[in-house]
XYZ file of C-alpha atoms in Angstrom:
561
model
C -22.696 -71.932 -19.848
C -18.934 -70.632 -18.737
C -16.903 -73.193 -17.651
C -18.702 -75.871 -17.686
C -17.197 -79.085 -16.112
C -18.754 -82.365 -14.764
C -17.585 -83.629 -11.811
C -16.487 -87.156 -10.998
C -19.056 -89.680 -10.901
C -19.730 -91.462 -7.906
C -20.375 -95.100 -8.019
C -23.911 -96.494 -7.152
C -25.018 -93.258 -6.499
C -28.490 -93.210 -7.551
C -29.704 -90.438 -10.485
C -33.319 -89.990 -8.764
C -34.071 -87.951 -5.659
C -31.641 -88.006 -2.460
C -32.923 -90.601 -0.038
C -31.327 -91.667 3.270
C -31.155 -94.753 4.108
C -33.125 -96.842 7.218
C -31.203 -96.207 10.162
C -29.841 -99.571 10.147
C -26.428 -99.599 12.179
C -25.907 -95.616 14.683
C -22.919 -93.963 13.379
C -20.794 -92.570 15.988
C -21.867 -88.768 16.659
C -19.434 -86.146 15.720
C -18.210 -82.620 16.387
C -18.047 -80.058 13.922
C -17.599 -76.910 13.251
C -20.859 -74.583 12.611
C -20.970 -70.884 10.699
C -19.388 -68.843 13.517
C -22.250 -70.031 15.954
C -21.437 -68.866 19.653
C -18.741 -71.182 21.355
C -21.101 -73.659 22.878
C -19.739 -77.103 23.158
C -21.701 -79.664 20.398
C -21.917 -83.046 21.756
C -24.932 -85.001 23.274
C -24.364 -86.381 26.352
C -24.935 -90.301 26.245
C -28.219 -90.966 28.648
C -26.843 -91.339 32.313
C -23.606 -90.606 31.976
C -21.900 -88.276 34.776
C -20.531 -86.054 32.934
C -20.432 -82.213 32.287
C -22.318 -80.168 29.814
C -21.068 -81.293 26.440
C -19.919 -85.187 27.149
C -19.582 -87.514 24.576
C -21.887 -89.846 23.828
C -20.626 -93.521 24.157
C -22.006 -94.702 20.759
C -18.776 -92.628 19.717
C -17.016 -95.357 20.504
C -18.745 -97.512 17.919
C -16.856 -98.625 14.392
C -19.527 -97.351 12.044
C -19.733 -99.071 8.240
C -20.851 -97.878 5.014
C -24.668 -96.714 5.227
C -25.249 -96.758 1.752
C -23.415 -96.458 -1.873
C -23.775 -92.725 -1.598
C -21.865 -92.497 1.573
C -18.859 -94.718 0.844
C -15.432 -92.914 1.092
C -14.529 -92.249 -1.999
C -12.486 -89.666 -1.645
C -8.615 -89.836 -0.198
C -8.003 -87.939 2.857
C -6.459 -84.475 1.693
C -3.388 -83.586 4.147
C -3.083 -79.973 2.592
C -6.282 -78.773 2.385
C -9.533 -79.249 2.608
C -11.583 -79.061 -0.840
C -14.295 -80.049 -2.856
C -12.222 -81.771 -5.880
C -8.389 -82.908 -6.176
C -7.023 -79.539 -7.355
C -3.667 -80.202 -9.996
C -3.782 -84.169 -9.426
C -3.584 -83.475 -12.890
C -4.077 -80.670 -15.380
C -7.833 -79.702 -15.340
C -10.076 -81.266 -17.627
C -10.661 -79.596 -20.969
C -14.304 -77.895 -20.074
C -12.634 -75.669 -17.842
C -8.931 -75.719 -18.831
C -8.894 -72.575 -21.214
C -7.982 -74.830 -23.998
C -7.741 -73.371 -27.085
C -11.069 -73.822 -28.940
C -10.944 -74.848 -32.943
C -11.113 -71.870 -35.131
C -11.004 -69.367 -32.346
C -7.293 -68.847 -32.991
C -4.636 -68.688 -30.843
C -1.705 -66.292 -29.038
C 1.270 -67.802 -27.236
C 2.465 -71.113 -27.763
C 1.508 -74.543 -28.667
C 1.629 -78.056 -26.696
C 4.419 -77.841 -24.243
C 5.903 -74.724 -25.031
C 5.828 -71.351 -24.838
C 5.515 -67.918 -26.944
C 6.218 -64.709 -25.382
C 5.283 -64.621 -21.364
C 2.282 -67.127 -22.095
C 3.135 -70.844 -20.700
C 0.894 -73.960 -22.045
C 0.898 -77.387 -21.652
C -1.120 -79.635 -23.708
C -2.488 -76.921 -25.629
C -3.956 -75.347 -21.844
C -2.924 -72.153 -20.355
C -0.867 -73.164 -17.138
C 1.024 -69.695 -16.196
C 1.693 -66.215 -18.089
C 3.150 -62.770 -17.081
C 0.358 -60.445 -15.850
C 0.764 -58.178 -19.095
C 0.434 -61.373 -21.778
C -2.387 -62.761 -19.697
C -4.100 -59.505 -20.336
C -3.203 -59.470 -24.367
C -4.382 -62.822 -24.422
C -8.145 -61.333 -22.825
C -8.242 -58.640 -26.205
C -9.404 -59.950 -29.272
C -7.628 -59.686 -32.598
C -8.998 -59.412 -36.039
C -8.297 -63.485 -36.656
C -8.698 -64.307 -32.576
C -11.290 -64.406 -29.709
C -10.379 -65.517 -26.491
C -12.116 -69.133 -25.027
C -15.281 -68.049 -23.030
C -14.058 -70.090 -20.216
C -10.902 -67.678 -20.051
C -12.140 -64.584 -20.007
C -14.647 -65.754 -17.067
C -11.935 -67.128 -15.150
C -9.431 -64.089 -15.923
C -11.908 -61.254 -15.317
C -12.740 -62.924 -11.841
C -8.929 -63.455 -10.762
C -7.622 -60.379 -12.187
C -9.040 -58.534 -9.103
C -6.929 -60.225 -6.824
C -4.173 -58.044 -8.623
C -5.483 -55.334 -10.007
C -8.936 -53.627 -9.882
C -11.230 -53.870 -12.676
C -10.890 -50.620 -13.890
C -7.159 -50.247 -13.770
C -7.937 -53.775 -16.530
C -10.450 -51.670 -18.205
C -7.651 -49.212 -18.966
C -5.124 -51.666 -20.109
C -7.791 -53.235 -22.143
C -8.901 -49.699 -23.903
C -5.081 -49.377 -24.581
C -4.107 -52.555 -26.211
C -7.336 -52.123 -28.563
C -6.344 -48.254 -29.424
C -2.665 -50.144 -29.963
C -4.045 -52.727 -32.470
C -6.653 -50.007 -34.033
C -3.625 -48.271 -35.023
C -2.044 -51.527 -36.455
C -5.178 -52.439 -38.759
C -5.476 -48.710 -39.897
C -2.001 -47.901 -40.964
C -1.834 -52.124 -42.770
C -3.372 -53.634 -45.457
C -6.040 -54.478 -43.427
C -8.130 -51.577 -42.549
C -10.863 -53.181 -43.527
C -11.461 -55.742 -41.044
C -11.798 -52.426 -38.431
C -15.383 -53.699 -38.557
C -14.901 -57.018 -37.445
C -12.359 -56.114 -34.721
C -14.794 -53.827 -33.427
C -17.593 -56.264 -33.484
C -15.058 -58.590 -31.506
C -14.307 -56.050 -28.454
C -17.853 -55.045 -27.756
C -18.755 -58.749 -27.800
C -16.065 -59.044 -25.161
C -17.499 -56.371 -23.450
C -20.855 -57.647 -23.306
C -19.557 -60.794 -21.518
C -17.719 -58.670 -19.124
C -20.724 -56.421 -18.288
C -23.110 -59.948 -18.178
C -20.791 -61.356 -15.757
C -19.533 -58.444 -13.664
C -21.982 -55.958 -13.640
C -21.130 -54.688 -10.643
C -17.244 -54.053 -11.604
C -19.097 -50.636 -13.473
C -20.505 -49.293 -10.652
C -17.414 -47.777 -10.071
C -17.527 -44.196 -12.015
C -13.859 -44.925 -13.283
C -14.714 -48.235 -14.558
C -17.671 -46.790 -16.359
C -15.885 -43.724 -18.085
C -13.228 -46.141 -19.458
C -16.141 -48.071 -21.192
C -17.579 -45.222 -22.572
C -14.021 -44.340 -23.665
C -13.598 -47.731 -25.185
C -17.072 -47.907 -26.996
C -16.679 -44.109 -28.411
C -13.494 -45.432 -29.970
C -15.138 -48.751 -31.966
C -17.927 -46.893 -32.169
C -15.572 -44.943 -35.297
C -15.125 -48.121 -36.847
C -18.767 -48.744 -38.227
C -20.001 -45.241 -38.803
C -21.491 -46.603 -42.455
C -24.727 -48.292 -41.284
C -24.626 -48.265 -36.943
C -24.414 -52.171 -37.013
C -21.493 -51.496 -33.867
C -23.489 -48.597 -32.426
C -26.496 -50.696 -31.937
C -24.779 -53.461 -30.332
C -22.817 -50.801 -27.721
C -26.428 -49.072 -26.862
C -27.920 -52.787 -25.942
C -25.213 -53.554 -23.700
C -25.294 -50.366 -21.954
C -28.894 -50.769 -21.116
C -28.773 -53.951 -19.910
C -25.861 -52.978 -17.977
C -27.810 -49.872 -16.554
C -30.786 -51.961 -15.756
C -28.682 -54.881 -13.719
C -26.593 -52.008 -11.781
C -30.126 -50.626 -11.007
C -32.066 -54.520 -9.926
C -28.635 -54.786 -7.852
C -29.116 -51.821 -6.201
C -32.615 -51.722 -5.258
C -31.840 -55.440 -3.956
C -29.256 -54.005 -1.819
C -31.582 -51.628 -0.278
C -33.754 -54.230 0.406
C -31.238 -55.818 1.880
C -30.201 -53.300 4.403
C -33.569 -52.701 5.526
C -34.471 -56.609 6.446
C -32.689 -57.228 9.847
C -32.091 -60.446 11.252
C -34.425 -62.051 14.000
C -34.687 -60.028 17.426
C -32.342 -62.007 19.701
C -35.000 -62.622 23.136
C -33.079 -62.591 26.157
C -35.819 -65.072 27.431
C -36.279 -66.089 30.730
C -34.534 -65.018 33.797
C -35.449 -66.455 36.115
C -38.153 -69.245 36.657
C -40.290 -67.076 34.333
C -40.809 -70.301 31.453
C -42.957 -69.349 28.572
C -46.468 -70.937 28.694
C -47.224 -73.988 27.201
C -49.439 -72.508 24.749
C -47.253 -70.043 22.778
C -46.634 -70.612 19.566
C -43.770 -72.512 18.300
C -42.901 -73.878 15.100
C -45.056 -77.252 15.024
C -47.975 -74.649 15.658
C -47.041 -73.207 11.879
C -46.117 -76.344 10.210
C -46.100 -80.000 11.456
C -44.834 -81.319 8.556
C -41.172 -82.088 7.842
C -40.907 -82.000 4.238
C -43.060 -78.908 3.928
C -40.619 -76.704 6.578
C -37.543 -78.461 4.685
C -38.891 -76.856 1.424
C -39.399 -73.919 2.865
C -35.922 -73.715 3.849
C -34.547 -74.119 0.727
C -36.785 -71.095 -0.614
C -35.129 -68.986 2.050
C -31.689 -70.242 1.316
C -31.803 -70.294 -2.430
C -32.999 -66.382 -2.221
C -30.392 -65.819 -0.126
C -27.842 -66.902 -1.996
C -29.051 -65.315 -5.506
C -27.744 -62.701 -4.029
C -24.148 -64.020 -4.180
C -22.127 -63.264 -7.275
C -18.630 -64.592 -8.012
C -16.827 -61.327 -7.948
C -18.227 -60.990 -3.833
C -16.399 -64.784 -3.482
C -13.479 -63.797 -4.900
C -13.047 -60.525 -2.838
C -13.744 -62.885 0.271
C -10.892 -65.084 -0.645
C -7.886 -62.521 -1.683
C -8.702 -60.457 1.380
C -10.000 -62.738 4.073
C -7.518 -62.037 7.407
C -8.851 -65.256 9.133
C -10.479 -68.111 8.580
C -13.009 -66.949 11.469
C -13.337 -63.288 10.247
C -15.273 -62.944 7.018
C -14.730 -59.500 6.246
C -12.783 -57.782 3.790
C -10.220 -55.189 3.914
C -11.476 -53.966 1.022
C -15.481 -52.799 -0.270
C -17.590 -53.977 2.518
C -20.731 -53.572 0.701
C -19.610 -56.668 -1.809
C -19.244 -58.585 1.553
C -22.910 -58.214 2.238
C -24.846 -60.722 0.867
C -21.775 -63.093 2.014
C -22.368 -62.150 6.027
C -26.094 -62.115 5.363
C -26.096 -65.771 4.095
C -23.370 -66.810 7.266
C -25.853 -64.934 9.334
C -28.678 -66.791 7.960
C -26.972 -70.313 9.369
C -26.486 -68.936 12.763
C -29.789 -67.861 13.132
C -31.608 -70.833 11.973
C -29.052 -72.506 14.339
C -29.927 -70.795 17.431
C -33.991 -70.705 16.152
C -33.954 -74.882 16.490
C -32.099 -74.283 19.780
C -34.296 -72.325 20.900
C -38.026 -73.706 19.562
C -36.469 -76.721 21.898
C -35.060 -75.675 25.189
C -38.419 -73.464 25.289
C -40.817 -76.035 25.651
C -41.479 -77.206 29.416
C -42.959 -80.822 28.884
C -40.418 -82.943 28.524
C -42.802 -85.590 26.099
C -42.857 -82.128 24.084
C -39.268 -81.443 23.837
C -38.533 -85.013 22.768
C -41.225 -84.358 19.802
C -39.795 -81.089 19.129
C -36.521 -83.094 18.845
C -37.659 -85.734 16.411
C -39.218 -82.961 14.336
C -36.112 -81.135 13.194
C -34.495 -84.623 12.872
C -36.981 -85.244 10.260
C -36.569 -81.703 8.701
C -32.866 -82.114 8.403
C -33.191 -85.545 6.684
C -35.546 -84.074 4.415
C -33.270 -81.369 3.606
C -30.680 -84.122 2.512
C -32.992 -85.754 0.481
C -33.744 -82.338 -1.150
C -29.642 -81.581 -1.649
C -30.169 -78.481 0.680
C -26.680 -79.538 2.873
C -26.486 -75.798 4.575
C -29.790 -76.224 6.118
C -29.322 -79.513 6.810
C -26.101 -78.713 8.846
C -27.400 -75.737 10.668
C -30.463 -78.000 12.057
C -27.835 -80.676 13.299
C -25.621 -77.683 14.944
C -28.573 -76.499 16.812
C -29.140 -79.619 18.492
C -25.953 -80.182 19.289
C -25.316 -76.803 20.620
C -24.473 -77.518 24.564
C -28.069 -76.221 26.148
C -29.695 -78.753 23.673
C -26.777 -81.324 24.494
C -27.233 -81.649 27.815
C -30.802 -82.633 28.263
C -30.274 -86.552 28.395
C -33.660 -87.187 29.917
C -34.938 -85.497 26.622
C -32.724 -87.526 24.590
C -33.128 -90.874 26.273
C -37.190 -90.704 24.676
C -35.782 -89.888 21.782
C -35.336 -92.256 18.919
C -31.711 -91.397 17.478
C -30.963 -93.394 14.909
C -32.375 -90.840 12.111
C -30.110 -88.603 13.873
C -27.471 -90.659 14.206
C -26.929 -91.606 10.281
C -27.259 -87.278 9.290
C -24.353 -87.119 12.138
C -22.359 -89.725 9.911
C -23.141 -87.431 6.584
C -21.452 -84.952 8.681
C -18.578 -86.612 10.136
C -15.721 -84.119 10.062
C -13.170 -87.235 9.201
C -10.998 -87.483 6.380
C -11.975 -83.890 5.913
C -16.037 -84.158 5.679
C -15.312 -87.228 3.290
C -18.757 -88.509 3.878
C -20.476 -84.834 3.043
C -18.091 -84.550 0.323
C -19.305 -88.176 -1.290
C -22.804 -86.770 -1.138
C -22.576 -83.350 -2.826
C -20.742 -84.961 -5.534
C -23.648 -87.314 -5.599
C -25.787 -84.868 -5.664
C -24.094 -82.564 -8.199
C -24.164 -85.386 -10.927
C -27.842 -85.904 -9.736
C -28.418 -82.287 -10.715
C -26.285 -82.271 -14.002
C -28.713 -85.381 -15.161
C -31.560 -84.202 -13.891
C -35.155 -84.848 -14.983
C -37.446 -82.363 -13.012
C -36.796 -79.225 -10.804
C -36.505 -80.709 -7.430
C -33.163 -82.684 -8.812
C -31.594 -79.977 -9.435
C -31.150 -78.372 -6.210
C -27.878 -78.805 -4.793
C -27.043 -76.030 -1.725
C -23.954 -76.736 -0.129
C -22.610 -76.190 3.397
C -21.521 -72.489 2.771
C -19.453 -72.473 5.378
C -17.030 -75.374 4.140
C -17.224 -74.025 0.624
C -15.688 -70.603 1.634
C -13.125 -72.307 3.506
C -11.863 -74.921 0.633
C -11.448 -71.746 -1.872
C -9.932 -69.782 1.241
C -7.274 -72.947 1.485
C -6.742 -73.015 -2.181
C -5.764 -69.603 -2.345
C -3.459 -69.590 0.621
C -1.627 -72.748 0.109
C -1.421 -72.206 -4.085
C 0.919 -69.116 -4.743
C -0.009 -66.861 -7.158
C 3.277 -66.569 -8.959
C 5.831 -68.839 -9.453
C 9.118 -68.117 -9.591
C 9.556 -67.239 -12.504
C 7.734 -64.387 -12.295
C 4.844 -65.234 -14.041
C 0.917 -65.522 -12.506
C 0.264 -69.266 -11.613
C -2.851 -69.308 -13.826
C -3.604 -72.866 -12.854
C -4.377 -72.360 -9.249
C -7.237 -69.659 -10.567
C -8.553 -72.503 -13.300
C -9.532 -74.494 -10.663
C -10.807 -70.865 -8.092
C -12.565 -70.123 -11.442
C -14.780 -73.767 -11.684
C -15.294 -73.980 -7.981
C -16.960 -70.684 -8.054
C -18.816 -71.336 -11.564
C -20.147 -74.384 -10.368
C -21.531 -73.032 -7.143
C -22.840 -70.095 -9.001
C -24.304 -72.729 -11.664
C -26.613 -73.691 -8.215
C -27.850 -70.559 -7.059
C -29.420 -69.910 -9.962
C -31.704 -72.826 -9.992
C -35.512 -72.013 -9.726
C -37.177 -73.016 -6.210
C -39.547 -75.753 -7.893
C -41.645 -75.693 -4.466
C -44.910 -73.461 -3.823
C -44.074 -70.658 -1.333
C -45.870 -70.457 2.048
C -45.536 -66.993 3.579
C -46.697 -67.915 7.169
C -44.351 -70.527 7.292
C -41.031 -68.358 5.959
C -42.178 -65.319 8.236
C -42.012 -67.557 11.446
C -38.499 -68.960 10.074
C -37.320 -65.279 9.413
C -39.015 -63.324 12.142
C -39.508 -65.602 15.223
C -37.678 -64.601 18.287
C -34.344 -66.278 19.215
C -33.333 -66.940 22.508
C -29.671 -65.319 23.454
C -26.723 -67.948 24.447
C -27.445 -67.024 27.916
C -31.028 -67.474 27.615
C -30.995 -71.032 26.075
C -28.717 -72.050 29.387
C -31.683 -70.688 31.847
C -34.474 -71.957 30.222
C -32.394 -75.740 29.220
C -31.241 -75.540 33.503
C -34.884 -75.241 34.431
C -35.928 -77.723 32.344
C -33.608 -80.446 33.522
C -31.343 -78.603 36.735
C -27.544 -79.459 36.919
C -26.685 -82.921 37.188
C -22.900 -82.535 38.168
C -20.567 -79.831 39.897
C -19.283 -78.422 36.768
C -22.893 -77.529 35.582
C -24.008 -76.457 39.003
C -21.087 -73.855 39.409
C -22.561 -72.722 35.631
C -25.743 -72.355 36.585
C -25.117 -70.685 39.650
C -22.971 -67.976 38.015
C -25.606 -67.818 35.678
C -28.544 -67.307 38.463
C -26.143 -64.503 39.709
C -25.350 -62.601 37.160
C -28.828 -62.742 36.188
C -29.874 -61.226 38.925
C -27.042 -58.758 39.347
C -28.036 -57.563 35.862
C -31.630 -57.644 36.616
């Protein structure tokens, strides 16, 4: 496994499953930012109060404590950035540090020092101009570069060059040393060098398939193989080993492709403009208790959706989001849209299942119903905790707190809060999501020391995790000034990524329902404008700030209509 790197362990965190604890002592509710959702406010009005859409609830005002070990603030308050792990508190741990491994051999310098344009400290790799950091990538006959560098230097080489201006470079520092070993005493290690650079190759094309779907990047392999292919001409050995990769590569271009296509033909949920006036749904239509009353089954069925969603993800699409992100609200690229995809597909996802809990609520026209539609999704996002599936979890909580959900206090005065009240803690934006941050380390070391399947799931609010690499690009330059690429900002890129790739690739351990998953992925989602109709005729304005909304609402409803 590249670059692997344990996390810090979290005291009393327990090693089995997730659990909340009893809703002992309400936490104060919070606001927080969801995927891009539509600007509705997201706070739930305490029951009585005066106020307009969006109040605060008074149990805001409460001091909350600890709930449990796993939600203790560990963490200090970051007043940079926001992240997932102290980046350069100190020099990164050895897993991940591109230390030099023993008999591996070595280019540059030692301990402190430096040879050439390569800069280490403690025997790690902590800055180099770009042209050594590329020698260092080519093997020699007595030297192969550390796994965990060439992962980390093939994924933040793009954010200077693209991958087949490196392919080039790379083909011309082995024709360079080629030349060396022929014209030396040492001609006849040609067959180990050889064996070397296609190994190095076949890591490349393992990890970033899709940097040879570009017809440039693909001719300067074939240019690269033909020429170590001349090396071993005696008995194929090199030949052999160059005709596996490039299968392997065809046949992952080709899976890639096809699950594009697929892709671009699955479109997200119709958006229902819903009511328009006094024209409520009946009582009978289906809804989502209709398909599945039980919490834990919908919250497994939710992480099925989410980890297939982000298989899709690869590290190269992450890294194009972070060197060419304009904003922290826009989430396209200047660049190749298509590697953007499965990134706004996945952000999509979250605003969907955002505005489907919205809307499976302000539908309903009993108010008992409501209040168990309510309780329901509370139950479904604590589930999801307990599972380690934090995106879901969050997009659930959003939902409800969007403003037409908000606003129905004679909904939320029958409903019992405090479940909801101790997820709103796990999500307190505070100290920079401290509380959130304390349980996906939990549950990353859960994962790491994991005994079955279901421990091993660990999804992650996507949302955050785009914005602490996004911060740790901007704030980290990439060169110092000396000139030379500051190689220990993209260490720590590098294991961010490669950990959160590490957890899309875990198996779904639960059995798939179909019915269930269609409703999730097809059911009808009312528009911003709809959920405000049908949550005014279910409880009418209460104050003149809401009235004026809903009568601007009623008329250009009917203007449109």
């Amino acid at each position: 496994m590249l670059l692997a790197s344990a996390p810090p362990s979290v005291p009393g965190w327990p090693c089995g499953p997730l659990r909340l604890p009893d809703p002992a002592v309400p936490s104060p509710a919070s606001r927080f930012p969801a995927s891009r959702v539509p600007p509705l406010q997201r706070r739930r009005p305490a029951a009585g109060a005066g106020a307009g859409v969006g109040a605060c609830s008074s149990r805001g005002q409460r001091n909350c404590r600890s709930l449990d070990a796993a939600a203790r603030m560990l963490l200090e308050p970051q007043e940079t950035m926001p992240q997932t792990s102290v980046v350069f508190s100190s020099i990164l741990g050895p897993s991940c540090s591109g230390q030099v491994q023993p008999g591996m051999g070595e280019r540059g310098g030692g301990a402190g020092g430096g040879s050439g344009d390569l800069i280490f400290q403690d025997g790690r790799l902590i800055s180099g101009s770009l042209e050594a950091l590329m020698e260092h990538l080519v093997p020699t006959v007595d030297y192969y570069p550390d796994r965990t560098y060439i992962f980390t230097f093939l994924l933040s080489s793009r954010v200077f060059m693209p991958p087949h201006d490196l392919l080039a470079r790379v083909g011309q520092i082995c024709v360079e040393q080629k030349q060396q070993l022929e014209a030396g005493p040492e001609k006849a290690k040609l067959k180990s060098f050889s064996a070397k650079i296609v190994q190095l190759l076949k890591e490349w094309t393992e990890a970033f398939p899709y940097d040879f779907q570009d017809e440039k990047a693909m001719a300067e392999l074939k240019a690269i193989t033909h020429r170590v292919t001349q090396c071993d001409e005696e008995n194929g050995t090199v030949k052999k080993a160059i005709a596996q990769m490039t299968q392997s590569l065809l046949l992952s271009l080709a899976a890639r492709s096809q699950l594009q296509e697929l892709r671009e033909k699955l479109r997200p949920p119709a958006v229902d403009k819903g009511p328009i006036l006094k024209t409520k749904p009946p009582a009978a239509q289906k809804d989502i208790l209709g398909v599945c009353c039980d919490p834990l089954v919908l919250a497994q069925q939710l992480t099925h959706i989410e980890l297939d969603r982000v298989s899709s993800i690869y590290p190269e699409d992450l890294m194009q989001i972070v060197s060419h992100m304009d904003s922290l609200d826009n989430h396209r690229c200047r660049g190749d849209l298509t590697k953007t995809y499965s990134l706004e597909a996945y952000d999509n996802w979250f605003n969907c299942l955002s505005m489907l809990v919205a809307t499976e609520v302000c539908r309903v026209v009993k108010k008992k119903h409501r209040t168990r539609m309510l309780e329901f999704f509370i139950d479904v996002a604590r589930e999801c905790f307990n599972i380690g599936n934090f995106n879901s979890m969050m997009a659930i909580i959003s939902g409800m707190n969007l403003s037409p959900v908000a606003r129905l206090k004679k909904t939320w005065s029958k409903v019992k809060t405090a479940k909801f009240d101790v997820l709103e803690h796990h999500m307190d934006p505070s100290s920079n999501f401290c509380n959130y941050r304390t349980a996906l380390q939990g549950a990353t070391q859960r994962s790491q020391m994991a005994n079955s399947s279901r421990e091993k799931i660990v999804i992650p609010v996507f949302n955050l995790f785009v914005k602490d690499i996004y911060f740790l690009h901007k704030i980290h330059t990439n060169h110092l000034p000396n000139g030379h690429i500051n190689f220990k900002k993209f260490w720590e890129i590098s294991r961010q990524i490669h950990e959160f790739m590490t957890w899309t690739q875990v198996e779904c351990p639960f059995e798939k329902d179909k019915k269930i998953q269609s409703y999730l992925l097809t059911a009808p989602i009312y528009s911003e404008e709809a959920l405000f109709v049908a949550s005014f005729e279910s409880e009418g304005p209460e104050n003149h700030m809401e009235k004026d909304s809903w009568k601007t609402l009623r008329t250009t409803l009917l203007n449109r209509a």
